[in-house]
Amino acid sequence: MQKRRHHPSREPGTEAPAGTEAIRDEADEPGGDGGLRAARPITPAYLERAALYYLERYGASAEMLRRVLKRRVETRCRLRGEAPEDFSEMVDAVVARALGAGLVDDAAFAAAKVRSLRRRGGSARTIGAKLAAKGVDREIVGAALSEEQEGGEDEAAFAYARRRRLGPFRQPSARAAARERDLAAMARAGFAFSLARRVIDAEPEGDLADL
């Protein structure tokens, strides 16, 4: 599998928006008579083209790519009356070739996602859960989190509070009444109670500069 240039608007951690993971397939398009075109056979070359099409547009873990290809196989098998499990080894082989060619790199994907989610206020617990759902090994996630600069969790907590307008980002007159709700929101987001309390009770100036 030859390595192609990634789509310029996508960084390695950028994934397909929900509902857009399907790879375009001419077999699913209407034919000239209004019916579906005859589905072509599932071959390694077809799956490689499908993998490249997807990876040129989105960052993905190896498991994400495997899931996308399995969905494509299932769609075409329905059209051809074949069993998807008969193509499992073919899918695994294409994913292995993508890994070998450097088109898929779980460590790079995890590192990019950590940076992206941290900027949006993602806690380590939330990031770990999101990456686990995408099939990234726990050790790889831990390594990506350990490589970030010291204070990443504190900065993320601050970013989350700012994005959600919690604690010091609320109107001063509403802070006291909303304190317990704000602490609960921080806890649900995966932040330790001690850190959540420090952020929520911080002053708009001064204390925040030390986070």
Tab-separated table of C-alpha atoms in Angstrom:
chain	number	residue	atom	x	y	z
A	1	MET	CA	0.000	0.000	0.000
A	2	GLN	CA	1.569	3.283	-1.101
A	3	LYS	CA	1.514	6.239	1.218
A	4	ARG	CA	-0.405	9.235	-0.084
A	5	ARG	CA	-0.492	12.825	1.064
A	6	HIS	CA	-3.037	13.506	3.797
A	7	HIS	CA	-5.805	15.997	3.136
A	8	PRO	CA	-4.320	19.435	3.962
A	9	SER	CA	-7.282	20.471	6.137
A	10	ARG	CA	-6.970	17.458	8.440
A	11	GLU	CA	-4.435	16.947	11.234
A	12	PRO	CA	-3.598	13.382	12.335
A	13	GLY	CA	-6.097	13.434	15.196
A	14	THR	CA	-8.999	14.718	13.131
A	15	GLU	CA	-11.635	12.071	12.707
A	16	ALA	CA	-14.692	11.704	10.556
A	17	PRO	CA	-17.731	13.572	11.897
A	18	ALA	CA	-20.420	11.303	13.274
A	19	GLY	CA	-22.394	9.670	10.513
A	20	THR	CA	-19.825	10.346	7.777
A	21	GLU	CA	-17.542	7.348	8.236
A	22	ALA	CA	-18.926	5.452	5.236
A	23	ILE	CA	-16.621	5.325	2.241
A	24	ARG	CA	-18.146	6.327	-1.059
A	25	ASP	CA	-18.834	3.240	-3.158
A	26	GLU	CA	-19.985	3.291	-6.739
A	27	ALA	CA	-21.813	0.015	-6.118
A	28	ASP	CA	-24.302	1.891	-3.924
A	29	GLU	CA	-25.174	4.482	-6.576
A	30	PRO	CA	-28.206	4.210	-8.873
A	31	GLY	CA	-27.679	2.686	-12.290
A	32	GLY	CA	-29.078	4.022	-15.532
A	33	ASP	CA	-32.346	2.111	-15.110
A	34	GLY	CA	-32.937	3.450	-11.594
A	35	GLY	CA	-31.808	0.236	-9.882
A	36	LEU	CA	-28.568	-0.368	-8.016
A	37	ARG	CA	-25.490	-1.122	-10.054
A	38	ALA	CA	-24.193	-4.654	-9.769
A	39	ALA	CA	-21.818	-4.763	-6.803
A	40	ARG	CA	-18.259	-5.604	-7.762
A	41	PRO	CA	-16.364	-8.356	-5.919
A	42	ILE	CA	-14.581	-7.535	-2.686
A	43	THR	CA	-10.841	-7.699	-3.341
A	44	PRO	CA	-7.698	-6.579	-1.492
A	45	ALA	CA	-7.259	-3.822	-4.090
A	46	TYR	CA	-10.782	-2.545	-3.453
A	47	LEU	CA	-10.230	-2.475	0.310
A	48	GLU	CA	-6.883	-0.722	-0.102
A	49	ARG	CA	-8.508	1.980	-2.233
A	50	ALA	CA	-11.245	2.354	0.373
A	51	ALA	CA	-8.671	2.621	3.153
A	52	LEU	CA	-6.653	5.259	1.293
A	53	TYR	CA	-9.772	7.257	0.490
A	54	TYR	CA	-10.655	7.355	4.191
A	55	LEU	CA	-7.170	7.987	5.550
A	56	GLU	CA	-6.520	10.844	3.130
A	57	ARG	CA	-9.424	12.655	4.760
A	58	TYR	CA	-9.381	11.631	8.407
A	59	GLY	CA	-6.969	10.645	11.124
A	60	ALA	CA	-7.730	7.202	12.489
A	61	SER	CA	-6.519	4.492	14.790
A	62	ALA	CA	-5.957	1.013	13.415
A	63	GLU	CA	-9.202	-0.153	15.001
A	64	MET	CA	-11.157	2.754	13.505
A	65	LEU	CA	-9.873	1.839	10.050
A	66	ARG	CA	-10.785	-1.802	10.658
A	67	ARG	CA	-14.336	-0.820	11.646
A	68	VAL	CA	-14.749	1.369	8.567
A	69	LEU	CA	-13.591	-1.405	6.253
A	70	LYS	CA	-15.811	-3.954	7.980
A	71	ARG	CA	-18.828	-1.698	7.447
A	72	ARG	CA	-17.911	-1.367	3.779
A	73	VAL	CA	-17.595	-5.144	3.498
A	74	GLU	CA	-20.964	-5.642	5.186
A	75	THR	CA	-22.633	-3.222	2.776
A	76	ARG	CA	-21.220	-4.880	-0.299
A	77	CYS	CA	-21.877	-8.381	1.049
A	78	ARG	CA	-25.560	-7.505	1.421
A	79	LEU	CA	-25.636	-6.527	-2.241
A	80	ARG	CA	-23.803	-9.659	-3.312
A	81	GLY	CA	-25.394	-12.150	-0.913
A	82	GLU	CA	-22.061	-13.028	0.686
A	83	ALA	CA	-20.950	-13.533	4.299
A	84	PRO	CA	-18.941	-10.616	5.782
A	85	GLU	CA	-16.953	-12.926	8.050
A	86	ASP	CA	-15.407	-14.538	4.973
A	87	PHE	CA	-13.478	-11.293	4.402
A	88	SER	CA	-12.197	-10.750	7.966
A	89	GLU	CA	-8.676	-11.882	7.148
A	90	MET	CA	-8.606	-9.664	4.072
A	91	VAL	CA	-9.606	-6.653	6.184
A	92	ASP	CA	-6.957	-7.468	8.798
A	93	ALA	CA	-4.305	-7.761	6.100
A	94	VAL	CA	-5.171	-4.342	4.655
A	95	VAL	CA	-5.016	-2.773	8.125
A	96	ALA	CA	-1.642	-4.439	8.696
A	97	ARG	CA	-0.317	-3.019	5.420
A	98	ALA	CA	-1.574	0.443	6.383
A	99	LEU	CA	0.295	0.146	9.678
A	100	GLY	CA	3.432	-1.024	7.923
A	101	ALA	CA	3.276	1.872	5.475
A	102	GLY	CA	2.890	4.417	8.272
A	103	LEU	CA	-0.597	5.409	7.118
A	104	VAL	CA	-1.945	4.457	10.536
A	105	ASP	CA	-0.056	5.191	13.737
A	106	ASP	CA	-1.966	4.806	16.992
A	107	ALA	CA	0.690	6.655	18.994
A	108	ALA	CA	0.593	9.691	16.690
A	109	PHE	CA	-3.207	9.573	16.586
A	110	ALA	CA	-3.398	9.468	20.392
A	111	ALA	CA	-0.933	12.339	20.782
A	112	ALA	CA	-2.890	14.512	18.362
A	113	LYS	CA	-6.176	13.712	20.098
A	114	VAL	CA	-4.685	14.522	23.495
A	115	ARG	CA	-3.598	17.945	22.232
A	116	SER	CA	-6.963	18.624	20.638
A	117	LEU	CA	-9.061	17.460	23.579
A	118	ARG	CA	-6.869	19.252	26.114
A	119	ARG	CA	-7.432	22.539	24.281
A	120	ARG	CA	-11.183	21.960	24.601
A	121	GLY	CA	-10.934	21.187	28.312
A	122	GLY	CA	-10.749	17.410	28.237
A	123	SER	CA	-9.695	15.672	31.455
A	124	ALA	CA	-7.318	12.716	31.414
A	125	ARG	CA	-10.214	10.439	32.337
A	126	THR	CA	-12.389	11.723	29.499
A	127	ILE	CA	-9.550	11.499	26.995
A	128	GLY	CA	-8.768	7.952	28.075
A	129	ALA	CA	-12.392	6.910	27.624
A	130	LYS	CA	-12.667	8.529	24.188
A	131	LEU	CA	-9.496	6.919	22.897
A	132	ALA	CA	-10.412	3.540	24.359
A	133	ALA	CA	-13.696	3.740	22.457
A	134	LYS	CA	-11.642	4.231	19.291
A	135	GLY	CA	-9.639	1.095	19.991
A	136	VAL	CA	-6.408	2.727	21.175
A	137	ASP	CA	-4.470	0.621	23.685
A	138	ARG	CA	-4.442	1.928	27.267
A	139	GLU	CA	-0.630	1.966	27.374
A	140	ILE	CA	-0.493	4.132	24.254
A	141	VAL	CA	-2.991	6.545	25.796
A	142	GLY	CA	-0.980	6.689	29.006
A	143	ALA	CA	2.201	7.407	27.082
A	144	ALA	CA	0.532	10.225	25.130
A	145	LEU	CA	-0.732	11.824	28.337
A	146	SER	CA	2.644	11.470	30.061
A	147	GLU	CA	4.416	13.264	27.204
A	148	GLU	CA	2.424	16.475	27.571
A	149	GLN	CA	3.836	19.387	29.511
A	150	GLU	CA	3.387	19.522	33.265
A	151	GLY	CA	0.117	21.131	34.299
A	152	GLY	CA	-1.942	19.732	31.447
A	153	GLU	CA	-4.775	18.617	33.712
A	154	ASP	CA	-4.945	21.990	35.470
A	155	GLU	CA	-4.955	23.891	32.181
A	156	ALA	CA	-7.652	21.625	30.811
A	157	ALA	CA	-9.805	22.180	33.898
A	158	PHE	CA	-9.435	25.919	33.457
A	159	ALA	CA	-10.300	25.629	29.743
A	160	TYR	CA	-13.373	23.518	30.534
A	161	ALA	CA	-14.634	26.009	33.114
A	162	ARG	CA	-14.111	28.870	30.685
A	163	ARG	CA	-15.894	27.057	27.856
A	164	ARG	CA	-18.843	26.152	30.076
A	165	ARG	CA	-18.887	29.526	31.862
A	166	LEU	CA	-18.456	27.950	35.286
A	167	GLY	CA	-17.132	29.411	38.541
A	168	PRO	CA	-15.062	32.554	37.918
A	169	PHE	CA	-16.490	32.812	34.396
A	170	ARG	CA	-20.035	33.284	35.639
A	171	GLN	CA	-21.597	36.595	36.505
A	172	PRO	CA	-20.340	37.401	40.019
A	173	SER	CA	-23.875	37.623	41.383
A	174	ALA	CA	-24.640	34.044	40.248
A	175	ARG	CA	-21.487	32.271	41.437
A	176	ALA	CA	-22.504	31.357	44.971
A	177	ALA	CA	-25.846	29.846	44.000
A	178	ALA	CA	-24.301	27.855	41.158
A	179	ARG	CA	-21.222	26.601	43.040
A	180	GLU	CA	-22.465	23.064	43.772
A	181	ARG	CA	-23.762	22.641	40.224
A	182	ASP	CA	-20.459	23.841	38.832
A	183	LEU	CA	-18.494	21.417	41.013
A	184	ALA	CA	-20.757	18.587	39.866
A	185	ALA	CA	-20.211	19.559	36.224
A	186	MET	CA	-16.448	19.472	36.704
A	187	ALA	CA	-16.689	16.065	38.367
A	188	ARG	CA	-18.792	14.678	35.535
A	189	ALA	CA	-16.133	15.949	33.132
A	190	GLY	CA	-13.596	13.751	34.910
A	191	PHE	CA	-11.688	16.246	37.048
A	192	ALA	CA	-10.634	15.456	40.622
A	193	PHE	CA	-12.681	17.208	43.293
A	194	SER	CA	-9.675	19.075	44.689
A	195	LEU	CA	-8.858	20.503	41.270
A	196	ALA	CA	-12.490	21.265	40.517
A	197	ARG	CA	-12.844	23.162	43.790
A	198	ARG	CA	-9.657	25.131	43.115
A	199	VAL	CA	-10.924	26.184	39.677
A	200	ILE	CA	-14.501	26.937	40.695
A	201	ASP	CA	-13.435	28.936	43.758
A	202	ALA	CA	-10.696	30.850	41.933
A	203	GLU	CA	-10.967	34.580	41.531
A	204	PRO	CA	-11.339	35.944	37.983
A	205	GLU	CA	-7.844	37.403	38.318
A	206	GLY	CA	-4.858	36.281	40.332
A	207	ASP	CA	-5.728	32.690	41.253
A	208	LEU	CA	-6.345	31.715	37.617
A	209	ALA	CA	-2.894	32.862	36.614
A	210	ASP	CA	-1.412	30.195	38.884
A	211	LEU	CA	-3.361	27.273	37.340
